[in-house]
């Protein structure tokens, strides 16, 4: 062996390099963040470091493994949360407003074998989910109004999208964790301005309705208070008629000279004789 190496050093080096390559390729190192499908002549035979719900990513399962050189191939699949971005597209809401929507979904591959059989790779899985995400977002947003997207109801809408998308993603060995809208815009120009005008008109109508309801409640409360006061006055009249006359005179003076508290009285000049009964309380006269 030594003589062979001395006589053919280049050939010996090449053979050593090939042997080293074979040995290293026979013992792949599985990262903690990866799971792998070992494929033998195109057929999956086993899974390395498979994802399990509730088990930390750094748990045992990663590290040095083995495979048959040249006969077996290792397909790496990420164990971490991945994301897919929906292509920006136009959505028609129930109030006939065209919206420009941007959304994304977060998912995790929980069945690497099924993913490999159905999609072959992470990129192809991403390409499969992107149009489905767009279709589900378009369908769900088409069932609600534009104003609903500005309220907490928006989260419920996205939960429906996540549930629908997850049913399809399960067929590819993936689990959808969350779906969110990044941005929702109205088209620039006349549609945007008309939408602002409609929203302003709706808010003004709502404000007028609230003020009308408030005025109605105020009138009811005032009428009930006046009725209570009238009953109190009627009850007190039989006990002290002179005090009742004095109190009613004071109310009359207030309404005449100051106003009833609702509207400011117009400046008016009143000319009365000192002997007029209306001024009896000012002069101290009695009946």
XYZ file of C-alpha atoms in Angstrom:
287
model
C 0.000 0.000 0.000
C 2.847 2.355 0.888
C 4.685 1.547 -2.352
C 1.483 2.162 -4.351
C 1.037 5.575 -2.717
C 4.672 6.459 -3.420
C 4.494 5.389 -7.056
C 1.080 7.009 -7.776
C 0.612 9.962 -5.395
C -1.973 11.777 -7.545
C -4.107 8.670 -7.990
C -3.822 7.882 -4.290
C -4.905 11.427 -3.396
C -7.905 11.209 -5.709
C -8.949 7.864 -4.238
C -8.584 9.258 -0.709
C -10.685 12.297 -1.616
C -13.449 10.072 -3.052
C -13.404 7.847 0.021
C -13.591 10.898 2.299
C -16.487 12.281 0.283
C -18.331 8.953 0.480
C -17.800 8.706 4.230
C -18.950 12.278 4.862
C -21.994 11.906 2.609
C -22.929 8.664 4.357
C -23.300 10.473 7.711
C -25.266 13.694 7.183
C -25.701 16.089 10.102
C -29.342 16.987 10.699
C -29.738 20.590 12.006
C -32.141 21.276 14.876
C -34.268 23.506 12.650
C -34.602 20.936 9.858
C -36.426 17.694 9.271
C -35.432 15.395 6.447
C -36.986 12.812 4.161
C -34.559 10.103 3.053
C -35.391 9.051 -0.513
C -34.030 5.842 -2.046
C -34.254 5.808 -5.838
C -37.173 8.291 -5.714
C -39.080 6.454 -2.962
C -39.182 7.917 0.583
C -37.984 5.360 3.117
C -37.679 7.227 6.447
C -37.916 10.628 8.134
C -35.235 12.265 10.254
C -35.924 14.711 13.110
C -39.647 14.817 12.373
C -41.690 17.703 13.780
C -43.893 16.818 16.737
C -46.399 19.255 18.213
C -45.426 20.403 21.699
C -41.839 19.162 21.445
C -39.170 21.895 21.437
C -37.210 22.245 18.208
C -33.930 21.595 20.056
C -35.138 18.267 21.478
C -33.297 14.983 20.599
C -33.700 13.985 16.983
C -31.121 16.210 15.337
C -27.441 15.372 14.939
C -25.480 12.766 12.985
C -27.504 10.291 10.940
C -26.701 7.917 8.089
C -27.686 7.144 4.502
C -26.519 4.936 1.660
C -24.205 6.993 -0.550
C -25.420 7.457 -4.129
C -28.502 5.284 -3.470
C -30.243 7.558 -0.977
C -30.904 11.288 -1.164
C -31.778 13.595 1.746
C -34.528 16.191 1.158
C -34.338 18.949 3.783
C -37.563 20.489 5.105
C -37.742 23.414 7.515
C -39.317 22.826 10.940
C -39.762 26.535 11.638
C -42.741 28.741 10.867
C -42.768 29.753 7.205
C -44.764 32.458 5.454
C -46.441 32.958 2.106
C -47.299 36.384 0.694
C -50.446 36.884 -1.334
C -50.094 38.811 -4.548
C -51.732 42.232 -4.236
C -55.161 42.014 -5.814
C -58.475 43.810 -6.105
C -61.473 42.755 -3.993
C -65.089 43.928 -4.338
C -66.807 44.421 -0.944
C -70.551 44.122 -0.296
C -70.959 47.914 -0.515
C -69.493 47.809 -4.041
C -66.111 49.268 -3.136
C -63.047 48.013 -4.942
C -60.243 47.399 -2.456
C -56.548 46.763 -3.039
C -55.622 44.038 -0.524
C -52.254 42.713 0.637
C -52.225 39.656 2.928
C -49.893 36.923 4.159
C -50.163 33.572 5.956
C -47.861 31.784 8.404
C -47.677 28.003 8.290
C -45.578 25.065 9.446
C -44.885 21.732 7.757
C -46.118 19.093 10.208
C -46.093 16.053 7.893
C -42.875 16.084 5.841
C -43.682 12.788 4.103
C -47.049 14.034 2.829
C -45.488 17.342 1.829
C -42.799 15.536 -0.188
C -45.356 13.317 -1.918
C -47.763 16.153 -2.789
C -45.466 19.141 -3.334
C -41.892 17.694 -3.516
C -40.289 20.865 -2.066
C -40.961 23.894 0.146
C -40.922 26.271 -2.816
C -43.545 24.279 -4.701
C -45.683 24.122 -1.562
C -45.398 27.892 -1.264
C -46.416 28.271 -4.895
C -49.439 26.007 -4.305
C -50.658 27.934 -1.228
C -50.256 31.449 -2.677
C -53.182 31.365 -5.170
C -55.351 29.499 -2.648
C -54.683 32.208 -0.054
C -55.648 34.890 -2.575
C -58.854 33.070 -3.469
C -59.913 32.608 0.180
C -59.162 36.238 1.085
C -61.118 37.445 -1.941
C -64.105 35.238 -1.102
C -64.269 36.241 2.590
C -63.736 39.968 2.052
C -66.401 39.904 -0.662
C -68.944 38.983 2.041
C -68.372 42.063 4.240
C -68.462 45.821 3.880
C -65.469 48.127 3.796
C -66.377 49.549 7.232
C -66.174 46.041 8.757
C -62.464 45.919 7.870
C -61.896 48.939 10.140
C -63.468 47.300 13.206
C -62.546 44.336 15.477
C -64.788 42.238 13.207
C -61.784 42.098 10.884
C -60.081 39.482 13.099
C -63.075 37.177 12.812
C -62.955 37.485 9.042
C -59.300 36.475 8.960
C -60.029 33.524 11.266
C -62.492 32.261 8.656
C -59.789 32.637 5.994
C -57.297 30.726 8.161
C -59.771 27.881 8.759
C -60.554 27.529 5.058
C -56.906 27.722 4.025
C -55.873 25.234 6.718
C -58.255 22.593 5.324
C -56.429 22.744 2.002
C -52.943 23.073 3.530
C -53.518 19.869 5.528
C -53.670 18.007 2.227
C -50.050 19.079 1.662
C -48.840 18.192 5.158
C -48.858 21.815 6.393
C -50.680 23.612 9.192
C -51.734 27.264 8.799
C -51.031 29.169 12.016
C -52.207 32.661 11.163
C -53.508 34.818 8.313
C -53.222 38.604 8.409
C -53.971 41.554 6.156
C -50.934 43.757 5.687
C -52.689 46.584 3.897
C -56.133 47.466 2.538
C -56.432 50.510 0.271
C -59.018 52.073 -1.943
C -57.912 52.831 -5.512
C -56.481 56.314 -5.916
C -58.495 59.042 -7.601
C -62.272 59.467 -7.839
C -63.220 56.132 -6.147
C -61.167 57.045 -3.082
C -62.629 60.543 -2.805
C -66.201 59.291 -3.305
C -65.670 56.692 -0.602
C -64.458 59.396 1.794
C -67.519 61.492 0.950
C -69.880 58.584 1.614
C -68.188 57.833 4.913
C -68.400 61.503 5.935
C -72.110 61.629 5.036
C -72.804 58.430 6.980
C -71.041 59.790 10.067
C -72.940 63.093 9.826
C -76.252 61.234 9.613
C -75.278 59.126 12.603
C -74.368 62.258 14.581
C -77.713 63.903 13.742
C -79.544 60.777 14.820
C -77.668 60.697 18.139
C -78.392 64.395 18.771
C -82.084 63.849 17.982
C -82.251 60.948 20.394
C -80.542 63.070 23.046
C -82.989 65.944 22.522
C -85.906 63.510 22.772
C -84.607 62.070 26.030
C -84.030 65.587 27.382
C -87.627 66.566 26.591
C -88.937 63.443 28.302
C -86.838 64.092 31.403
C -87.855 67.752 31.455
C -91.547 66.870 31.103
C -91.321 64.335 33.911
C -89.557 66.899 36.116
C -92.193 69.533 35.335
C -94.952 67.042 36.181
C -93.292 66.226 39.496
C -92.913 69.932 40.224
C -96.553 70.581 39.357
C -97.664 67.836 41.722
C -95.467 69.292 44.444
C -96.850 72.777 43.825
C -100.429 71.475 43.892
C -99.794 69.669 47.159
C -98.199 72.740 48.723
C -100.975 75.104 47.601
C -103.425 73.705 50.116
C -100.912 74.063 52.947
C -99.644 77.627 52.321
C -101.475 79.523 49.549
C -99.538 82.777 50.175
C -96.143 81.089 49.715
C -97.425 79.380 46.586
C -98.534 82.768 45.149
C -95.133 84.256 45.968
C -93.270 81.337 44.364
C -95.351 81.486 41.192
C -94.778 85.239 40.989
C -91.014 84.703 41.190
C -91.221 82.162 38.379
C -93.206 84.621 36.286
C -90.597 87.358 36.878
C -87.785 84.999 35.905
C -89.489 83.951 32.669
C -90.305 87.560 31.775
C -87.001 89.262 32.604
C -84.405 86.461 32.416
C -85.922 83.736 30.244
C -86.769 80.084 30.730
C -83.143 78.909 30.489
C -83.593 77.411 27.003
C -83.315 80.514 24.835
C -81.988 83.956 25.656
C -84.905 86.471 25.722
C -84.856 89.279 23.205
C -84.271 92.787 24.639
C -87.751 94.134 25.430
C -89.012 97.302 27.154
C -92.025 96.804 29.413
C -93.986 99.823 30.710
C -96.331 99.117 33.642
C -98.133 101.174 36.178
C -96.789 100.909 39.756
C -100.245 99.808 40.805
C -100.266 96.904 38.356
C -100.951 93.545 40.012
C -97.979 92.018 38.159
C -95.621 94.157 40.282
C -97.382 93.401 43.541
C -94.438 91.430 44.989
C -92.052 94.345 44.227
C -94.258 96.924 46.014
C -95.089 94.687 48.970
C -98.799 95.114 48.440
C -101.253 92.386 49.401
C -104.507 91.482 47.815
